[in-house]
Short mmCIF file of C-alpha atoms in Angstrom, two decimals:
data_model
loop_
_atom_site.label_atom_id
_atom_site.label_comp_id
_atom_site.label_asym_id
_atom_site.label_seq_id
_atom_site.Cartn_x
_atom_site.Cartn_y
_atom_site.Cartn_z
CA MET A 28 -35.67 -24.54 -10.36
CA SER A 29 -35.14 -21.41 -8.46
CA ILE A 30 -32.89 -18.80 -9.36
CA ARG A 31 -30.09 -17.50 -7.12
CA THR A 32 -29.77 -13.82 -6.69
CA THR A 33 -26.90 -11.94 -6.51
CA ALA A 34 -26.56 -12.01 -2.85
CA GLU A 35 -26.63 -16.02 -2.78
CA MET A 36 -24.33 -16.14 -5.55
CA ARG A 37 -21.92 -13.87 -3.57
CA GLU A 38 -22.58 -15.85 -0.08
CA LEU A 39 -21.91 -19.62 -1.98
CA ALA A 40 -18.56 -17.96 -3.35
CA ARG A 41 -17.64 -16.49 -0.42
CA ASN A 42 -18.33 -19.73 1.09
CA ARG A 43 -16.05 -21.65 -1.61
CA LEU A 44 -13.18 -19.63 -1.16
CA ILE A 45 -13.35 -19.90 2.49
CA GLU A 46 -13.19 -24.09 2.39
CA SER A 47 -10.62 -23.96 -0.59
CA ARG A 48 -7.04 -23.96 0.31
CA LEU A 49 -6.27 -20.59 0.11
CA THR A 50 -4.66 -18.86 2.91
CA PRO A 51 -3.90 -15.17 3.89
CA ASN A 52 -0.34 -16.05 4.02
CA ALA A 53 -0.12 -17.02 0.15
CA ILE A 54 -2.02 -14.03 -0.78
CA SER A 55 0.29 -12.00 1.09
CA VAL A 56 2.97 -13.53 -0.71
CA THR A 57 1.21 -13.22 -4.11
CA GLY A 58 1.08 -9.36 -3.35
CA LEU A 59 5.24 -9.43 -2.90
CA VAL A 60 5.59 -11.07 -6.44
CA GLY A 61 3.06 -8.70 -7.61
CA ASN A 62 5.46 -5.74 -6.35
CA LEU A 63 8.48 -7.24 -6.91
CA ILE A 64 7.81 -7.55 -10.93
CA ALA A 65 6.40 -3.90 -10.68
CA ALA A 66 9.86 -2.96 -9.97
CA VAL A 67 11.70 -4.81 -12.60
CA LEU A 68 9.66 -3.47 -14.92
CA ILE A 69 10.17 -0.17 -13.91
CA LEU A 70 14.29 -0.81 -13.91
CA GLU A 71 12.93 -1.98 -17.44
CA GLU A 72 10.77 1.47 -18.18
CA HIS A 73 8.12 -0.44 -18.87
CA PHE A 74 5.76 1.93 -16.96
CA VAL A 75 2.46 1.05 -17.80
CA LEU A 76 2.77 -2.47 -17.19
CA ALA A 77 4.63 -1.87 -14.05
CA GLY A 78 1.59 0.45 -13.08
CA VAL A 79 -1.02 -3.07 -13.61
CA ALA A 80 1.57 -5.14 -12.00
CA PHE A 81 1.85 -2.54 -8.88
CA ILE A 82 -2.14 -2.32 -8.86
CA LEU A 83 -2.84 -6.19 -8.72
CA GLY A 84 0.24 -6.82 -6.23
CA SER A 85 -1.66 -3.84 -4.02
CA LEU A 86 -4.90 -5.43 -4.26
CA CYS A 87 -4.11 -8.83 -2.84
CA ASP A 88 -2.04 -6.81 -0.41
CA MET A 89 -5.27 -5.07 0.73
CA PHE A 90 -7.44 -8.13 0.60
CA ASP A 91 -5.32 -10.79 2.86
CA GLY A 92 -6.08 -8.94 5.83
CA ARG A 93 -9.66 -8.66 4.96
CA TYR A 94 -9.97 -12.58 4.14
CA SER A 95 -7.97 -12.90 7.23
CA ARG A 96 -10.71 -11.94 8.97
CA MET A 97 -13.22 -13.20 7.10
CA SER A 98 -12.32 -16.67 6.41
CA GLY A 99 -10.94 -17.26 10.49
CA LYS A 100 -7.57 -18.62 8.58
CA GLY A 101 -5.54 -15.67 10.37
CA THR A 102 -2.62 -16.10 12.80
CA PRO A 103 -0.85 -13.76 14.46
CA PHE A 104 2.30 -14.81 12.46
CA GLY A 105 0.09 -14.02 9.51
CA ALA A 106 -0.59 -10.53 10.57
CA PHE A 107 3.36 -10.06 11.24
CA LEU A 108 3.96 -11.06 8.04
CA ASP A 109 1.53 -8.88 6.03
CA SER A 110 2.72 -6.09 8.02
CA THR A 111 6.02 -7.07 7.17
CA LEU A 112 5.89 -7.85 3.46
CA ASP A 113 3.86 -4.43 2.93
CA ARG A 114 6.94 -2.36 3.66
CA VAL A 115 9.04 -4.35 2.11
CA GLU A 116 6.94 -4.07 -1.05
CA GLU A 117 6.36 -0.42 -1.02
CA GLY A 118 10.23 -0.11 -0.43
CA VAL A 119 11.39 -2.05 -3.31
CA VAL A 120 8.85 -0.42 -5.82
CA LEU A 121 10.09 3.33 -4.56
CA ALA A 122 13.41 1.63 -4.49
CA ALA A 123 13.41 1.15 -8.38
CA VAL A 124 11.67 4.37 -8.98
CA ALA A 125 14.80 6.01 -7.55
CA ALA A 126 17.22 4.19 -9.49
CA TRP A 127 14.88 5.02 -12.62
CA PHE A 128 15.12 9.12 -11.30
CA ALA A 129 18.92 8.70 -10.80
CA LYS A 130 19.64 7.31 -14.36
CA GLU A 131 17.65 10.39 -15.40
CA SER A 132 20.32 12.64 -13.62
CA ASN A 133 16.84 13.62 -11.87
CA GLU A 134 18.60 14.58 -8.35
CA PHE A 135 15.92 16.00 -6.76
CA ALA A 136 13.30 13.75 -7.67
CA VAL A 137 15.46 11.11 -6.36
CA GLY A 138 15.67 12.89 -3.27
CA ALA A 139 12.00 13.32 -2.94
CA THR A 140 11.66 9.49 -3.25
CA VAL A 141 13.93 8.98 -0.52
CA ILE A 142 11.62 11.38 1.51
CA ALA A 143 8.76 9.36 0.40
CA VAL A 144 10.24 5.96 1.62
CA VAL A 145 11.03 7.50 4.74
CA GLY A 146 7.49 9.19 5.35
CA SER A 147 5.64 5.99 4.07
CA TYR A 148 7.25 4.31 6.62
CA MET A 149 6.86 6.85 9.08
CA VAL A 150 3.10 6.57 8.52
CA SER A 151 3.21 3.00 9.46
CA TYR A 152 5.32 3.21 12.64
CA THR A 153 3.45 5.87 14.09
CA ARG A 154 0.16 4.04 13.96
CA ALA A 155 2.21 0.68 15.31
CA ARG A 156 3.45 2.45 18.01
CA ALA A 157 0.78 4.36 19.19
CA GLU A 158 -1.27 0.94 18.91
CA ALA A 159 1.07 -0.45 21.22
CA LEU A 160 0.87 2.35 23.49
CA GLY A 161 -2.95 1.98 23.57
CA VAL A 162 -3.97 4.65 21.26
CA GLU A 163 -5.96 4.15 17.59
CA CYS A 164 -4.40 6.17 15.02
CA LYS A 165 -5.68 5.95 11.75
CA VAL A 166 -5.62 9.90 11.34
CA GLY A 167 -3.99 11.42 8.70
CA ILE A 168 -4.32 11.74 4.69
CA ALA A 169 -1.40 9.46 3.03
CA SER A 170 -2.81 6.21 4.33
CA ARG A 171 -1.69 3.12 2.63
CA ALA A 172 -4.51 3.14 0.04
CA VAL A 173 -4.21 6.45 -0.97
CA ARG A 174 -0.08 6.34 -1.38
CA VAL A 175 -1.28 2.87 -3.88
CA VAL A 176 -3.59 5.29 -5.56
CA ILE A 177 -1.07 8.28 -6.05
CA LEU A 178 2.09 5.92 -7.20
CA SER A 179 -0.53 3.33 -9.11
CA ALA A 180 -1.16 6.69 -11.38
CA GLY A 181 2.18 8.14 -11.39
CA LEU A 182 3.65 4.73 -12.66
CA VAL A 183 0.56 4.08 -15.59
CA PHE A 184 0.83 7.86 -16.44
CA ALA A 185 4.78 7.87 -16.65
CA ALA A 186 7.31 8.96 -19.31
CA GLU A 187 4.41 9.69 -21.49
CA GLU A 188 4.30 6.29 -22.44
CA LEU A 189 0.78 6.00 -22.50
CA ILE A 190 -0.48 9.36 -23.21
CA PRO A 191 2.01 11.61 -25.37
CA GLY A 192 2.79 14.46 -23.10
CA LEU A 193 1.83 13.50 -20.10
CA ASP A 194 4.11 12.78 -17.42
CA LEU A 195 2.70 11.99 -13.67
CA LEU A 196 5.13 10.14 -12.14
CA GLU A 197 7.39 12.68 -10.97
CA PRO A 198 4.61 15.02 -9.24
CA ALA A 199 3.07 11.74 -7.94
CA ILE A 200 6.31 11.03 -6.01
CA TYR A 201 6.54 15.04 -4.62
CA ALA A 202 2.81 14.54 -3.52
CA MET A 203 3.22 11.17 -1.54
CA ALA A 204 6.81 13.15 -0.20
CA ALA A 205 5.15 15.96 1.10
CA LEU A 206 1.65 13.84 2.18
CA THR A 207 3.28 11.02 4.34
CA VAL A 208 5.63 13.32 6.01
CA PHE A 209 2.62 15.56 6.65
CA THR A 210 0.29 12.70 7.92
CA ALA A 211 3.20 11.47 9.80
CA PHE A 212 3.32 14.84 11.96
CA GLN A 213 -0.31 14.73 11.99
CA ARG A 214 -0.28 10.96 14.00
CA VAL A 215 2.92 12.26 16.31
CA LEU A 216 0.52 15.15 17.40
CA HIS A 217 -2.73 12.88 17.38
CA VAL A 218 -0.79 10.63 19.87
CA ARG A 219 0.27 13.48 22.01
CA ARG A 220 -3.34 15.01 22.27
CA GLN A 221 -4.55 11.67 23.14
CA LEU A 222 -2.00 10.44 25.92
CA ALA A 223 -2.09 13.81 27.41
CA ARG A 224 -5.96 13.83 27.45
CA ALA A 225 -5.70 10.36 28.77
CA ALA A 226 -3.04 11.61 31.90
CA GLY A 227 -5.60 14.44 32.42
CA THR A 228 -3.18 17.26 31.55
CA VAL A 229 -5.82 18.29 28.64
#
């Protein structure tokens, strides 16, 4: 009896996954559910559980596009749905964070959360608009993956729930606000340079 190698086992699992009824849209919707649960848990002040739900939901967000390409099950609507739900999920979780800060009467942190929301949307929008103009625009620090890591750490280590004396949610929001705004400006300048170069003015 032959012993399958790790690569063969991985290939077998991949093929069975592709042959299953699982669709990229189902993964996208699962990610939405995970993020909605995270938002509710934030409002209930269960931050560690909220962080876990957010991480799992975000992993679905990152996997659906890859699965779409790998399986060949992707559709133009699926790509549109994926991008739309990503924005909804990020906004819902940050809105819950802002609501918690408001409950704590931390107006400065509420404002920073609003800036983080706007900055995150601008990071995504600048890339989408640039690509519509034919310019690749993946530059910048605060990519979706980086934002997920920062917010995940902030939630898991929020309000001294996991480790007494340690609260990283507020610093995480300040970092997101600063980095997303900076990245949006990076992308604006990048697109300007690329379009100017294409026009022969640089």
